[in-house]
Short mmCIF file of C-alpha atoms and ligand atoms in Angstrom, two decimals:
data_model
loop_
_atom_site.label_atom_id
_atom_site.label_comp_id
_atom_site.label_asym_id
_atom_site.label_seq_id
_atom_site.Cartn_x
_atom_site.Cartn_y
_atom_site.Cartn_z
CA MET N 130 -25.99 -21.76 -10.65
CA LEU N 131 -22.99 -22.58 -8.50
CA LYS N 132 -22.31 -19.59 -6.24
CA VAL N 133 -18.57 -19.23 -5.83
CA VAL N 134 -16.55 -17.19 -3.35
CA VAL N 135 -12.86 -16.77 -4.20
CA LEU N 136 -10.32 -16.21 -1.41
CA VAL N 137 -7.11 -14.43 -2.40
CA SER N 138 -3.97 -12.87 -0.92
CA GLY N 139 -2.01 -11.43 -3.82
CA GLY N 140 -1.96 -10.71 -7.52
CA GLY N 141 -5.03 -12.72 -8.36
CA THR N 142 -3.99 -14.15 -11.72
CA ASN N 143 -5.89 -17.33 -10.87
CA LEU N 144 -8.94 -15.23 -9.98
CA GLN N 145 -8.54 -13.57 -13.39
CA ALA N 146 -8.41 -16.97 -15.10
CA ILE N 147 -11.71 -17.89 -13.39
CA ILE N 148 -13.34 -14.57 -14.33
CA ASP N 149 -12.17 -14.97 -17.96
CA ALA N 150 -13.44 -18.54 -18.13
CA VAL N 151 -16.86 -17.54 -16.78
CA GLU N 152 -17.02 -14.72 -19.37
CA ALA N 153 -15.89 -17.08 -22.16
CA LYS N 154 -18.41 -19.70 -20.94
CA THR N 155 -15.75 -22.37 -20.59
CA ILE N 156 -17.02 -22.40 -17.01
CA THR N 157 -20.81 -22.71 -17.08
CA ASN N 158 -23.55 -22.65 -14.40
CA THR N 159 -21.31 -20.51 -12.21
CA GLU N 160 -21.47 -17.08 -10.65
CA ILE N 161 -18.60 -15.47 -8.73
CA ILE N 162 -20.48 -13.82 -5.87
CA GLY N 163 -17.54 -12.47 -3.91
CA VAL N 164 -13.79 -12.12 -3.47
CA ILE N 165 -12.30 -11.99 0.01
CA SER N 166 -8.68 -11.06 0.69
CA ASN N 167 -6.64 -11.04 3.90
CA ASN N 168 -4.50 -8.31 2.36
CA LYS N 169 -6.01 -4.94 1.57
CA ASN N 170 -3.34 -4.23 -1.06
CA ALA N 171 -3.97 -7.44 -3.00
CA TYR N 172 -4.31 -6.61 -6.69
CA ALA N 173 -6.91 -9.37 -6.79
CA LEU N 174 -9.36 -6.97 -5.05
CA GLU N 175 -8.78 -4.47 -7.85
CA ARG N 176 -9.59 -7.18 -10.40
CA ALA N 177 -12.86 -7.97 -8.57
CA LYS N 178 -13.78 -4.28 -8.58
CA GLN N 179 -13.13 -4.00 -12.33
CA TYR N 180 -15.70 -6.70 -12.96
CA GLY N 181 -18.25 -5.42 -10.46
CA ILE N 182 -17.73 -8.39 -8.14
CA PHE N 183 -18.21 -7.82 -4.41
CA GLY N 184 -14.78 -7.60 -2.75
CA LYS N 185 -13.78 -7.37 0.87
CA CYS N 186 -10.61 -7.39 2.95
CA ILE N 187 -10.64 -9.17 6.26
CA SER N 188 -7.22 -9.33 7.86
CA PRO N 189 -5.99 -11.23 10.94
CA LYS N 190 -4.03 -8.06 11.78
CA GLU N 191 -7.26 -6.27 12.64
CA TYR N 192 -8.17 -8.78 15.37
CA ASP N 193 -6.69 -9.28 18.84
CA THR N 194 -6.76 -13.06 18.61
CA ARG N 195 -6.79 -15.69 15.91
CA GLU N 196 -10.12 -16.95 17.26
CA ALA N 197 -11.68 -13.52 16.82
CA PHE N 198 -10.40 -13.37 13.24
CA ASN N 199 -11.60 -16.91 12.49
CA ASP N 200 -15.09 -16.09 13.79
CA ALA N 201 -15.33 -12.88 11.79
CA PHE N 202 -13.94 -14.55 8.68
CA LEU N 203 -16.38 -17.44 8.86
CA GLU N 204 -19.25 -15.05 9.46
CA GLU N 205 -18.28 -13.06 6.38
CA VAL N 206 -18.08 -16.18 4.21
CA ASN N 207 -21.34 -17.60 5.61
CA GLY N 208 -23.02 -14.27 4.91
CA LEU N 209 -22.38 -14.85 1.20
CA ASN N 210 -23.84 -18.36 1.38
CA PRO N 211 -21.49 -19.92 -1.21
CA ASP N 212 -21.86 -23.35 -2.80
CA LEU N 213 -18.11 -23.48 -3.40
CA ILE N 214 -15.12 -21.68 -1.89
CA VAL N 215 -12.04 -21.39 -4.10
CA LEU N 216 -8.64 -20.70 -2.56
CA ALA N 217 -6.77 -18.93 -5.35
CA GLY N 218 -3.43 -18.06 -3.80
CA PHE N 219 -4.94 -17.63 -0.33
CA LEU N 220 -2.18 -17.82 2.23
CA VAL N 221 -4.16 -17.91 5.48
CA VAL N 222 -4.83 -21.18 7.30
CA ILE N 223 -8.52 -22.03 6.92
CA PRO N 224 -10.28 -22.26 10.32
CA GLU N 225 -11.15 -25.82 11.36
CA GLN N 226 -14.78 -24.91 11.84
CA MET N 227 -14.98 -23.72 8.25
CA ILE N 228 -13.39 -26.92 6.91
CA LYS N 229 -15.98 -29.00 8.81
CA GLN N 230 -18.87 -26.85 7.66
CA TYR N 231 -17.79 -26.84 4.00
CA GLU N 232 -16.62 -30.43 3.59
CA ASN N 233 -15.78 -31.06 -0.10
CA LYS N 234 -16.89 -27.52 -0.86
CA ILE N 235 -13.50 -25.82 -0.58
CA ILE N 236 -10.90 -26.26 -3.33
CA ASN N 237 -7.31 -25.03 -3.50
CA ILE N 238 -4.80 -24.55 -6.30
CA HIS N 239 -1.27 -25.56 -5.33
CA PRO N 240 1.71 -24.91 -7.62
CA SER N 241 3.25 -28.40 -7.54
CA LEU N 242 2.36 -32.00 -8.31
CA ILE N 243 1.16 -33.05 -4.84
CA PRO N 244 2.58 -34.92 -2.87
CA ALA N 245 5.82 -33.30 -4.07
CA PHE N 246 6.74 -29.87 -2.77
CA CYS N 247 3.69 -29.29 -0.59
CA GLY N 248 2.76 -28.99 3.07
CA LYS N 249 3.86 -26.43 5.66
CA GLY N 250 6.19 -23.76 4.29
CA TYR N 251 5.52 -24.60 0.65
CA TYR N 252 3.67 -21.71 -0.95
CA GLY N 253 4.14 -19.29 -3.82
CA LEU N 254 7.67 -18.83 -5.10
CA LYS N 255 9.15 -21.07 -2.37
CA VAL N 256 7.66 -24.12 -4.10
CA HIS N 257 9.54 -23.34 -7.31
CA GLU N 258 12.79 -22.54 -5.46
CA LYS N 259 12.65 -25.97 -3.80
CA ALA N 260 11.86 -27.75 -7.07
CA LEU N 261 14.83 -26.11 -8.81
CA GLU N 262 17.10 -26.82 -5.81
CA ARG N 263 16.14 -30.51 -6.03
CA GLY N 264 16.74 -30.55 -9.76
CA VAL N 265 13.44 -32.14 -10.79
CA LYS N 266 12.70 -32.09 -14.51
CA VAL N 267 8.90 -32.10 -14.26
CA VAL N 268 6.77 -29.88 -12.03
CA GLY N 269 3.14 -28.84 -12.29
CA ALA N 270 0.02 -27.85 -10.40
CA THR N 271 -2.76 -29.56 -8.44
CA VAL N 272 -6.37 -28.67 -7.64
CA HIS N 273 -7.61 -30.47 -4.55
CA PHE N 274 -10.35 -30.36 -1.96
CA VAL N 275 -9.30 -28.85 1.35
CA ASP N 276 -9.31 -31.02 4.46
CA GLU N 277 -7.79 -30.51 7.94
CA GLY N 278 -4.22 -31.05 6.72
CA THR N 279 -2.00 -28.82 4.61
CA ASP N 280 -2.37 -29.84 0.94
CA THR N 281 -3.64 -33.30 1.95
CA GLY N 282 -7.20 -33.31 0.62
CA PRO N 283 -8.58 -35.38 -2.28
CA ILE N 284 -6.94 -34.50 -5.60
CA ILE N 285 -9.25 -33.31 -8.38
CA LEU N 286 -6.92 -32.41 -11.27
CA GLN N 287 -3.18 -32.24 -11.89
CA LYS N 288 -1.14 -31.02 -14.84
CA ALA N 289 2.57 -31.50 -15.46
CA VAL N 290 4.94 -28.82 -16.74
CA SER N 291 8.56 -29.25 -17.92
CA VAL N 292 11.46 -27.56 -16.19
CA GLN N 293 13.83 -25.97 -18.70
CA GLN N 294 17.55 -25.33 -18.58
CA GLY N 295 18.25 -21.93 -17.02
CA ASP N 296 14.87 -21.58 -15.30
CA THR N 297 14.72 -19.18 -12.36
CA PRO N 298 11.98 -19.61 -9.71
CA GLU N 299 10.15 -16.65 -11.26
CA ILE N 300 10.30 -18.05 -14.80
CA LEU N 301 9.19 -21.48 -13.60
CA GLN N 302 6.37 -20.00 -11.52
CA ARG N 303 5.05 -18.15 -14.56
CA ARG N 304 5.22 -21.27 -16.77
CA VAL N 305 3.39 -23.36 -14.16
CA MET N 306 0.69 -20.70 -13.94
CA GLU N 307 0.28 -20.34 -17.71
CA GLU N 308 0.46 -24.01 -18.63
CA ALA N 309 -1.23 -25.56 -15.62
CA GLU N 310 -2.86 -23.41 -12.93
CA TRP N 311 -4.91 -21.12 -15.17
CA LYS N 312 -6.26 -24.18 -16.97
CA ILE N 313 -6.99 -26.73 -14.27
CA LEU N 314 -8.53 -24.36 -11.71
CA PRO N 315 -11.27 -23.13 -14.09
CA GLU N 316 -11.71 -26.71 -15.37
CA ALA N 317 -12.25 -28.03 -11.84
CA ILE N 318 -14.86 -25.34 -11.13
CA HIS N 319 -16.66 -26.16 -14.39
CA LEU N 320 -16.72 -29.87 -13.50
CA ILE N 321 -18.08 -29.16 -10.00
CA ALA N 322 -20.68 -26.71 -11.33
CA ASN N 323 -21.93 -29.37 -13.72
CA GLY N 324 -22.13 -32.16 -11.16
CA LYS N 325 -19.28 -34.17 -12.66
CA ILE N 326 -17.26 -34.68 -9.48
CA LYS N 327 -17.86 -37.26 -6.78
CA VAL N 328 -15.73 -37.92 -3.71
CA GLU N 329 -15.72 -41.41 -2.22
CA ASN N 330 -13.20 -42.64 0.34
CA ARG N 331 -11.04 -39.58 -0.29
CA GLN N 332 -10.83 -40.40 -4.01
CA VAL N 333 -12.23 -38.10 -6.66
CA GLN N 334 -14.17 -39.66 -9.53
CA ILE N 335 -14.76 -37.55 -12.63
CA GLU N 336 -17.69 -38.38 -14.88
CA GLY N 337 -16.89 -38.28 -18.58
C1 GAR A 511 -0.30 -19.30 -7.30
O1 GAR A 511 0.87 -19.78 -7.92
C2 GAR A 511 -0.91 -20.39 -6.42
O2 GAR A 511 -0.77 -21.67 -6.95
C3 GAR A 511 -0.09 -20.21 -5.18
O3 GAR A 511 0.02 -18.82 -5.01
C4 GAR A 511 0.02 -18.20 -6.30
C5 GAR A 511 -1.01 -17.09 -6.30
O4 GAR A 511 -0.95 -16.35 -7.50
N1 GAR A 511 -0.72 -20.87 -4.05
C6 GAR A 511 -0.04 -21.50 -3.10
O5 GAR A 511 1.18 -21.55 -3.06
C7 GAR A 511 -0.91 -22.17 -2.04
N2 GAR A 511 -0.13 -23.05 -1.22
P1 GAR A 511 -2.18 -15.44 -7.97
O6 GAR A 511 -2.55 -14.52 -6.80
O7 GAR A 511 -1.61 -14.66 -9.12
O8 GAR A 511 -3.31 -16.33 -8.37
#
């Protein structure tokens, strides 16, 4: 059983997609052992509660320094002893120490086709605003391993989504979630849980 901790900041629709996929057994060999949020009002924590999953808020605001937060955060995650950490709309920079300790064991969902519309300042709705501003006709989502950079780690899965005439950032965000994010994030977890993913020289190989 792959023990998964999901880190969240907001609504938690990606968390919901993971929970649903575990229940529907489209993700196998996996147990969600905890949900950690930096935001006590995140609806994602409510979702965890509804399913009897351990949930906890740990916010940088409650600590005097970033170092103190990072230490406490890492301690909390280590306490759960996860095999995989899933960033599902988690908007806090992951401490360097944690990235080192969990090499190729942290994955992130990003709402664009990396390397487009990613990096510092590209998160949530902003990604879709920028895509519409640029006038691209195809967008999408990416699941990748987390390394020291912002959205620079090895890419696991990507899925393209069409932009449609008259799209607003909100409409586009929803379509990218429905058609891409809620599919490829559970799929990536299923592949990892079943030993189908290998990383060599920063390239991901998927076994058929
Ligand atoms: C999702 O669209 C996710 O891809 C994005 O935040 C949203 C969270 O929604 N993540 C990023 O932008 C990370 N850079 P959710 O809380 O409903 O899953």
